[in-house]
Amino acid sequence: METIFSTDYQSILDKMNQIDPIKYGKTRNFVDGDVSYLSPYISRGVISTKQVLESVLQKGYQPQHIEQFIKELCWRDYFQRVGQVKNVSEDIRQEQHPVTNDELSTEIVNGNTSIEGIDIAIKNLYNKGYMHNHCRMYIASLACNIGKSYWFHPAKWMYYHLLDGDWASNACSWQWVAGANSNKKYFANQENINKFTNTCQSNTYLDLTYEELEQLETPMRLRHTQKLLLETKLPPSDAFVPDANLPTFIYNYYNLDPQWHKNEIGNRILLLDPAFFLAYPISEKCIQFMLAISQNIKSIKIFVGSFELLCQRYQLKTIYFKEQPLNQQYKGIEEPRDWITDKVVGYFPSFFSYWKKVEKQVFKKK
């Protein structure tokens, strides 16, 4: 697998410790900017936004000098908070409009939109499992606001391929672009795309003013759409019999934290529920990345099946798991995830309203 992401825990910590939040704030919008490449590890629960922020602050950076970096971490926490309260698989604030299809443009799928910055980003997504955040917005805008596709299926397509796929962040971001989770749709014209992807195209169907883009009929190139068959190929279960008298620590696609209860004796099980991956399918690259990351957890075993089946088969007694809205079927001792602040909870209709609360907590610490 071609990847820019190491999977051993020490390399992940080294990458975190190499962050320059000043350069990040100045260049993050450019595809060759000084971004952190930490998102796959945060999404898989290997490290947390709180851990990243504390690592940066320990190096002497003052919050007021790295506000943009902190805000980007908080965007991730914000979407997780939305996911705790709202069903992010449905329109959050209002219906997306107009919509002509619930599929995805074939030329977007093929990376053949004729917009160079976007096509390069799609090919990188397939090859590396990663896409710069600006390019994600460009593609969402092209699919939903130019191609008039309902956001849900395109969002699942992108999530399927992203090593940092996080359903709450992904779904909320697509809805934000499509106007289902924002007051105004997001559009990107050719000039904007050229600036941040280092391309120099002109006379494309996006080479228009923003006012013209808002009135644009779907170009012929994007009108053929398709429904993708997204399937997950799960690995087999390991051969093991857990000790029912020991505590059991449940890991999953969203919790692969090697430090979680690290010094306690217990069963460590990577639970892969086929029903979960039927609802939220991921690619073979994502499966392999997950399995490689899981090797940082000593003695972890793979179980393919439901939580209920696991408990019934082995009569497990004391079970620990981390809170995650997609883990509603789990029963046992639920432990919280790490947040930049655990004092700001609940639903906020905008990131700005959330940030104003979080800002007081972050800046109060220094």
CSV table of C-alpha atoms in Angstrom, one decimal:
chain,number,residue,atom,x,y,z
A,1,MET,CA,0.0,0.0,0.0
A,2,GLU,CA,1.4,3.4,-1.0
A,3,THR,CA,1.1,5.5,2.1
A,4,ILE,CA,2.7,8.5,3.9
A,5,PHE,CA,1.5,7.2,7.2
A,6,SER,CA,3.7,5.1,9.5
A,7,THR,CA,1.8,2.7,11.8
A,8,ASP,CA,4.2,2.0,14.7
A,9,TYR,CA,3.3,4.0,17.8
A,10,GLN,CA,6.7,5.6,18.4
A,11,SER,CA,6.7,7.0,14.8
A,12,ILE,CA,3.2,8.4,15.4
A,13,LEU,CA,4.4,10.2,18.5
A,14,ASP,CA,7.5,11.4,16.6
A,15,LYS,CA,5.2,12.8,13.9
A,16,MET,CA,3.1,14.6,16.6
A,17,ASN,CA,6.2,16.1,18.2
A,18,GLN,CA,7.4,17.5,14.9
A,19,ILE,CA,4.4,19.7,14.4
A,20,ASP,CA,5.1,23.4,13.7
A,21,PRO,CA,1.8,25.1,14.5
A,22,ILE,CA,3.0,28.5,13.3
A,23,LYS,CA,3.8,27.2,9.8
A,24,TYR,CA,0.7,25.1,9.9
A,25,GLY,CA,-1.4,28.3,10.5
A,26,LYS,CA,0.2,30.1,7.6
A,27,THR,CA,0.2,27.4,4.9
A,28,ARG,CA,-2.4,24.8,5.8
A,29,ASN,CA,-4.8,25.8,3.0
A,30,PHE,CA,-2.3,24.8,0.3
A,31,VAL,CA,-2.0,21.2,-0.9
A,32,ASP,CA,1.7,21.4,-0.3
A,33,GLY,CA,1.4,23.3,3.0
A,34,ASP,CA,2.8,22.3,6.3
A,35,VAL,CA,-0.1,20.1,7.5
A,36,SER,CA,0.3,17.7,10.4
A,37,TYR,CA,-0.8,14.4,8.7
A,38,LEU,CA,-2.1,13.3,12.1
A,39,SER,CA,-5.8,12.9,11.2
A,40,PRO,CA,-5.7,9.1,10.5
A,41,TYR,CA,-4.3,8.6,14.0
A,42,ILE,CA,-6.8,10.8,15.6
A,43,SER,CA,-9.7,9.2,13.7
A,44,ARG,CA,-8.5,5.7,14.7
A,45,GLY,CA,-8.3,6.8,18.3
A,46,VAL,CA,-4.6,6.2,18.6
A,47,ILE,CA,-4.0,9.8,19.8
A,48,SER,CA,-6.5,12.5,20.7
A,49,THR,CA,-6.9,16.2,19.9
A,50,LYS,CA,-6.2,16.9,23.6
A,51,GLN,CA,-3.0,14.9,23.4
A,52,VAL,CA,-1.9,16.8,20.3
A,53,LEU,CA,-2.6,20.2,21.8
A,54,GLU,CA,-0.9,19.4,25.0
A,55,SER,CA,2.2,18.2,23.1
A,56,VAL,CA,2.4,21.5,21.3
A,57,LEU,CA,1.8,23.6,24.4
A,58,GLN,CA,4.5,21.7,26.2
A,59,LYS,CA,7.0,23.0,23.7
A,60,GLY,CA,6.3,26.5,24.8
A,61,TYR,CA,3.9,27.8,22.2
A,62,GLN,CA,1.3,30.2,23.6
A,63,PRO,CA,-2.3,29.6,22.7
A,64,GLN,CA,-2.8,33.1,21.3
A,65,HIS,CA,0.0,32.6,18.8
A,66,ILE,CA,-1.3,29.3,17.5
A,67,GLU,CA,-5.0,30.0,17.5
A,68,GLN,CA,-5.6,28.7,14.0
A,69,PHE,CA,-4.0,25.4,14.8
A,70,ILE,CA,-6.1,25.1,17.9
A,71,LYS,CA,-9.3,25.9,16.0
A,72,GLU,CA,-8.6,23.2,13.5
A,73,LEU,CA,-8.3,20.7,16.3
A,74,CYS,CA,-11.5,22.0,17.8
A,75,TRP,CA,-13.4,21.6,14.5
A,76,ARG,CA,-12.9,17.9,14.9
A,77,ASP,CA,-14.1,17.9,18.5
A,78,TYR,CA,-17.1,20.1,17.4
A,79,PHE,CA,-18.2,17.6,14.8
A,80,GLN,CA,-17.9,14.8,17.4
A,81,ARG,CA,-20.1,16.7,19.8
A,82,VAL,CA,-22.7,17.2,17.0
A,83,GLY,CA,-22.5,13.4,16.4
A,84,GLN,CA,-23.3,12.8,20.1
A,85,VAL,CA,-26.6,14.7,19.8
A,86,LYS,CA,-27.7,14.5,16.2
A,87,ASN,CA,-28.1,11.8,13.6
A,88,VAL,CA,-25.4,13.0,11.2
A,89,SER,CA,-26.6,10.6,8.6
A,90,GLU,CA,-29.7,12.9,8.1
A,91,ASP,CA,-29.9,16.5,7.1
A,92,ILE,CA,-29.0,18.3,10.3
A,93,ARG,CA,-30.4,21.8,9.9
A,94,GLN,CA,-32.4,21.9,6.8
A,95,GLU,CA,-32.9,19.9,3.6
A,96,GLN,CA,-30.3,20.2,0.9
A,97,HIS,CA,-31.7,22.0,-2.1
A,98,PRO,CA,-31.8,21.7,-5.1
A,99,VAL,CA,-31.1,17.9,-5.5
A,100,THR,CA,-31.5,16.0,-8.8
A,101,ASN,CA,-30.0,12.6,-7.8
A,102,ASP,CA,-28.8,10.6,-4.8
A,103,GLU,CA,-25.8,9.1,-6.7
A,104,LEU,CA,-22.4,10.5,-7.6
A,105,SER,CA,-21.1,11.8,-10.9
A,106,THR,CA,-19.2,9.1,-12.8
A,107,GLU,CA,-16.5,11.5,-13.7
A,108,ILE,CA,-15.9,12.3,-10.1
A,109,VAL,CA,-15.6,8.6,-9.3
A,110,ASN,CA,-13.1,8.2,-12.2
A,111,GLY,CA,-11.1,11.3,-11.3
A,112,ASN,CA,-11.9,12.7,-14.7
A,113,THR,CA,-13.7,16.0,-14.0
A,114,SER,CA,-11.2,17.9,-16.2
A,115,ILE,CA,-10.4,20.1,-13.2
A,116,GLU,CA,-6.7,19.2,-12.6
A,117,GLY,CA,-6.5,20.1,-8.9
A,118,ILE,CA,-9.5,17.9,-8.2
A,119,ASP,CA,-8.6,15.0,-10.4
A,120,ILE,CA,-5.1,14.8,-8.9
A,121,ALA,CA,-6.7,14.8,-5.4
A,122,ILE,CA,-9.0,11.9,-6.3
A,123,LYS,CA,-6.2,9.8,-7.7
A,124,ASN,CA,-4.2,10.5,-4.5
A,125,LEU,CA,-7.3,9.4,-2.5
A,126,TYR,CA,-7.3,6.1,-4.2
A,127,ASN,CA,-3.5,5.6,-4.1
A,128,LYS,CA,-2.8,6.9,-0.6
A,129,GLY,CA,-6.0,7.0,1.3
A,130,TYR,CA,-5.6,10.7,2.0
A,131,MET,CA,-6.9,14.0,0.7
A,132,HIS,CA,-6.1,17.6,1.7
A,133,ASN,CA,-9.0,19.2,3.5
A,134,HIS,CA,-9.4,22.0,0.9
A,135,CYS,CA,-9.7,19.3,-1.9
A,136,ARG,CA,-12.4,17.5,0.1
A,137,MET,CA,-14.4,20.7,0.1
A,138,TYR,CA,-13.8,21.3,-3.6
A,139,ILE,CA,-15.1,17.8,-4.4
A,140,ALA,CA,-18.1,18.1,-2.1
A,141,SER,CA,-19.0,21.4,-3.7
A,142,LEU,CA,-18.6,19.9,-7.2
A,143,ALA,CA,-20.7,16.8,-6.4
A,144,CYS,CA,-23.5,18.5,-4.4
A,145,ASN,CA,-23.7,22.1,-5.5
A,146,ILE,CA,-22.6,21.8,-9.2
A,147,GLY,CA,-23.6,18.1,-9.8
A,148,LYS,CA,-26.8,18.5,-7.5
A,149,SER,CA,-26.2,15.1,-5.9
A,150,TYR,CA,-27.6,14.5,-2.5
A,151,TRP,CA,-24.6,14.6,-0.1
A,152,PHE,CA,-25.1,11.2,1.6
A,153,HIS,CA,-23.8,8.8,-1.0
A,154,PRO,CA,-20.9,10.9,-2.1
A,155,ALA,CA,-19.9,11.3,1.5
A,156,LYS,CA,-19.9,7.6,2.0
A,157,TRP,CA,-17.7,7.2,-1.1
A,158,MET,CA,-15.1,9.5,0.3
A,159,TYR,CA,-15.3,8.0,3.8
A,160,TYR,CA,-14.8,4.5,2.2
A,161,HIS,CA,-11.4,5.5,0.9
A,162,LEU,CA,-10.1,7.8,3.6
A,163,LEU,CA,-7.6,6.3,6.2
A,164,ASP,CA,-8.8,9.1,8.5
A,165,GLY,CA,-12.4,8.4,7.7
A,166,ASP,CA,-14.5,9.6,10.6
A,167,TRP,CA,-18.2,9.5,9.9
A,168,ALA,CA,-19.2,12.5,12.1
A,169,SER,CA,-16.5,14.8,10.7
A,170,ASN,CA,-17.1,13.5,7.1
A,171,ALA,CA,-20.9,13.7,7.2
A,172,CYS,CA,-21.0,17.1,8.9
A,173,SER,CA,-18.4,18.6,6.5
A,174,TRP,CA,-20.3,17.4,3.5
A,175,GLN,CA,-23.5,18.8,4.9
A,176,TRP,CA,-21.8,22.1,5.7
A,177,VAL,CA,-20.7,22.4,2.0
A,178,ALA,CA,-24.1,21.3,0.7
A,179,GLY,CA,-26.0,23.7,2.8
A,180,ALA,CA,-27.7,21.1,5.0
A,181,ASN,CA,-25.6,22.1,8.0
A,182,SER,CA,-24.9,25.7,7.2
A,183,ASN,CA,-26.6,28.9,6.2
A,184,LYS,CA,-25.0,29.1,2.8
A,185,LYS,CA,-23.5,26.6,0.4
A,186,TYR,CA,-19.8,26.5,-0.2
A,187,PHE,CA,-18.6,27.1,-3.7
A,188,ALA,CA,-15.0,27.0,-5.1
A,189,ASN,CA,-14.2,28.5,-8.5
A,190,GLN,CA,-11.3,27.8,-10.8
A,191,GLU,CA,-9.3,30.8,-9.4
A,192,ASN,CA,-9.5,29.5,-5.9
A,193,ILE,CA,-8.7,25.9,-6.9
A,194,ASN,CA,-5.7,27.1,-8.9
A,195,LYS,CA,-4.4,29.1,-5.9
A,196,PHE,CA,-4.4,26.3,-3.4
A,197,THR,CA,-3.6,23.3,-5.6
A,198,ASN,CA,-0.8,25.0,-7.6
A,199,THR,CA,-2.6,24.6,-10.9
A,200,CYS,CA,-3.1,27.2,-13.6
A,201,GLN,CA,-6.2,26.2,-15.6
A,202,SER,CA,-8.6,28.6,-17.3
A,203,ASN,CA,-11.7,28.5,-19.4
A,204,THR,CA,-13.1,25.5,-17.4
A,205,TYR,CA,-16.8,25.2,-16.3
A,206,LEU,CA,-15.6,26.5,-12.9
A,207,ASP,CA,-13.9,29.5,-14.3
A,208,LEU,CA,-16.7,31.8,-13.2
A,209,THR,CA,-17.5,34.3,-10.5
A,210,TYR,CA,-19.2,32.9,-7.4
A,211,GLU,CA,-22.5,34.5,-8.3
A,212,GLU,CA,-22.3,32.7,-11.7
A,213,LEU,CA,-21.5,29.4,-10.0
A,214,GLU,CA,-24.6,29.6,-7.8
A,215,GLN,CA,-26.7,29.8,-10.9
A,216,LEU,CA,-24.8,27.3,-13.0
A,217,GLU,CA,-26.7,24.4,-14.6
A,218,THR,CA,-24.9,21.1,-14.1
A,219,PRO,CA,-22.3,20.7,-16.8
A,220,MET,CA,-22.8,17.8,-19.2
A,221,ARG,CA,-19.5,16.3,-18.0
A,222,LEU,CA,-21.0,15.7,-14.5
A,223,ARG,CA,-24.6,14.7,-15.5
A,224,HIS,CA,-24.0,10.9,-15.7
A,225,THR,CA,-24.2,9.5,-12.2
A,226,GLN,CA,-23.9,6.1,-10.6
A,227,LYS,CA,-24.6,4.4,-7.3
A,228,LEU,CA,-21.5,2.8,-6.0
A,229,LEU,CA,-21.3,-0.7,-4.5
A,230,LEU,CA,-19.1,-0.1,-1.4
A,231,GLU,CA,-18.2,-3.3,0.3
A,232,THR,CA,-15.9,-4.2,3.3
A,233,LYS,CA,-13.7,-7.3,3.1
A,234,LEU,CA,-13.2,-8.1,6.8
A,235,PRO,CA,-10.4,-10.4,7.9
A,236,PRO,CA,-11.1,-13.7,9.7
A,237,SER,CA,-11.4,-13.9,13.4
A,238,ASP,CA,-8.4,-15.0,15.4
A,239,ALA,CA,-8.5,-18.4,17.1
A,240,PHE,CA,-8.6,-17.5,20.8
A,241,VAL,CA,-10.7,-18.1,24.0
A,242,PRO,CA,-10.8,-15.1,26.3
A,243,ASP,CA,-10.6,-15.5,30.1
A,244,ALA,CA,-14.1,-14.6,31.3
A,245,ASN,CA,-12.8,-13.9,34.8
A,246,LEU,CA,-10.6,-11.1,33.5
A,247,PRO,CA,-11.8,-7.7,32.4
A,248,THR,CA,-12.3,-7.3,28.6
A,249,PHE,CA,-11.3,-4.2,26.8
A,250,ILE,CA,-13.1,-3.7,23.5
A,251,TYR,CA,-11.3,-1.9,20.7
A,252,ASN,CA,-12.8,-1.1,17.3
A,253,TYR,CA,-12.3,1.0,14.2
A,254,TYR,CA,-12.6,4.2,16.3
A,255,ASN,CA,-10.6,3.1,19.3
A,256,LEU,CA,-7.1,1.7,18.7
A,257,ASP,CA,-5.4,3.5,21.6
A,258,PRO,CA,-2.4,1.5,22.7
A,259,GLN,CA,-2.2,3.4,26.0
A,260,TRP,CA,-5.8,2.6,27.1
A,261,HIS,CA,-5.6,0.4,30.3
A,262,LYS,CA,-2.2,-0.5,29.1
A,263,ASN,CA,-0.8,-1.8,32.4
A,264,GLU,CA,-3.9,-3.8,33.4
A,265,ILE,CA,-4.2,-7.6,32.8
A,266,GLY,CA,-7.2,-8.4,30.6
A,267,ASN,CA,-8.6,-9.6,27.3
A,268,ARG,CA,-8.0,-7.1,24.5
A,269,ILE,CA,-10.4,-7.7,21.6
A,270,LEU,CA,-10.6,-5.8,18.3
A,271,LEU,CA,-14.3,-6.1,17.6
A,272,LEU,CA,-15.2,-6.0,13.9
A,273,ASP,CA,-19.0,-6.0,13.6
A,274,PRO,CA,-20.2,-6.9,10.0
A,275,ALA,CA,-23.4,-4.9,10.5
A,276,PHE,CA,-21.3,-1.8,11.4
A,277,PHE,CA,-19.2,-2.1,8.2
A,278,LEU,CA,-22.3,-2.8,6.1
A,279,ALA,CA,-23.7,0.6,7.3
A,280,TYR,CA,-20.3,2.3,7.1
A,281,PRO,CA,-18.1,0.4,4.6
A,282,ILE,CA,-14.4,1.0,4.3
A,283,SER,CA,-11.8,0.0,1.6
A,284,GLU,CA,-9.2,-2.7,1.8
A,285,LYS,CA,-6.5,0.0,2.4
A,286,CYS,CA,-8.4,1.2,5.4
A,287,ILE,CA,-8.7,-2.4,6.7
A,288,GLN,CA,-5.0,-3.0,6.3
A,289,PHE,CA,-4.2,0.4,8.0
A,290,MET,CA,-6.5,-0.5,10.9
A,291,LEU,CA,-4.9,-3.9,11.4
A,292,ALA,CA,-1.4,-2.5,11.2
A,293,ILE,CA,-2.3,0.2,13.8
A,294,SER,CA,-3.8,-2.5,16.1
A,295,GLN,CA,-0.4,-4.2,16.3
A,296,ASN,CA,0.6,-1.5,18.8
A,297,ILE,CA,-1.8,-3.1,21.3
A,298,LYS,CA,-0.1,-6.1,23.0
A,299,SER,CA,-1.9,-9.4,22.7
A,300,ILE,CA,-4.9,-8.0,20.9
A,301,LYS,CA,-7.2,-10.5,19.2
A,302,ILE,CA,-9.6,-10.0,16.3
A,303,PHE,CA,-13.3,-11.0,16.7
A,304,VAL,CA,-15.5,-10.7,13.6
A,305,GLY,CA,-19.1,-10.6,14.8
A,306,SER,CA,-21.5,-8.5,16.9
A,307,PHE,CA,-21.0,-7.3,20.4
A,308,GLU,CA,-23.9,-9.5,21.5
A,309,LEU,CA,-22.4,-12.6,19.9
A,310,LEU,CA,-19.0,-12.0,21.5
A,311,CYS,CA,-20.6,-11.7,25.0
A,312,GLN,CA,-22.8,-14.8,24.5
A,313,ARG,CA,-20.1,-17.0,23.1
A,314,TYR,CA,-17.6,-16.3,25.9
A,315,GLN,CA,-19.8,-15.2,28.8
A,316,LEU,CA,-17.8,-12.1,29.4
A,317,LYS,CA,-18.5,-10.3,32.6
A,318,THR,CA,-16.6,-7.0,33.0
A,319,ILE,CA,-16.4,-5.1,29.7
A,320,TYR,CA,-14.8,-1.7,29.1
A,321,PHE,CA,-15.3,0.4,26.0
A,322,LYS,CA,-14.9,4.0,24.9
A,323,GLU,CA,-17.9,6.2,24.2
A,324,GLN,CA,-18.7,6.6,20.5
A,325,PRO,CA,-22.2,7.3,19.0
A,326,LEU,CA,-21.7,4.4,16.6
A,327,ASN,CA,-21.2,2.0,19.5
A,328,GLN,CA,-24.8,2.2,20.8
A,329,GLN,CA,-25.2,-1.6,21.0
A,330,TYR,CA,-22.3,-2.0,23.5
A,331,LYS,CA,-23.1,-2.8,27.1
A,332,GLY,CA,-20.7,-2.5,30.1
A,333,ILE,CA,-18.5,0.2,31.5
A,334,GLU,CA,-18.4,3.1,29.0
A,335,GLU,CA,-15.4,5.5,29.4
A,336,PRO,CA,-15.2,9.0,27.8
A,337,ARG,CA,-13.0,9.9,25.0
A,338,ASP,CA,-10.4,12.7,25.5
A,339,TRP,CA,-11.5,16.1,24.5
A,340,ILE,CA,-9.7,19.4,24.3
A,341,THR,CA,-12.2,20.4,27.0
A,342,ASP,CA,-14.8,18.2,28.6
A,343,LYS,CA,-16.6,21.2,30.0
A,344,VAL,CA,-18.2,22.2,26.7
A,345,VAL,CA,-20.8,19.6,25.8
A,346,GLY,CA,-24.1,19.4,23.9
A,347,TYR,CA,-25.2,20.7,20.5
A,348,PHE,CA,-24.1,24.1,19.1
A,349,PRO,CA,-25.6,25.1,15.8
A,350,SER,CA,-22.4,26.6,14.6
A,351,PHE,CA,-18.7,26.1,15.1
A,352,PHE,CA,-18.3,29.7,16.1
A,353,SER,CA,-20.7,29.4,19.0
A,354,TYR,CA,-18.9,26.2,20.1
A,355,TRP,CA,-15.5,27.9,19.7
A,356,LYS,CA,-16.4,30.9,21.9
A,357,LYS,CA,-17.1,28.5,24.8
A,358,VAL,CA,-14.0,26.3,24.2
A,359,GLU,CA,-11.8,29.4,23.7
A,360,LYS,CA,-12.4,30.5,27.3
A,361,GLN,CA,-11.3,27.1,28.5
A,362,VAL,CA,-8.2,26.9,26.4
A,363,PHE,CA,-6.9,30.4,27.0
A,364,LYS,CA,-7.7,30.1,30.7
A,365,LYS,CA,-5.1,27.4,31.1
A,366,LYS,CA,-2.2,29.7,30.2
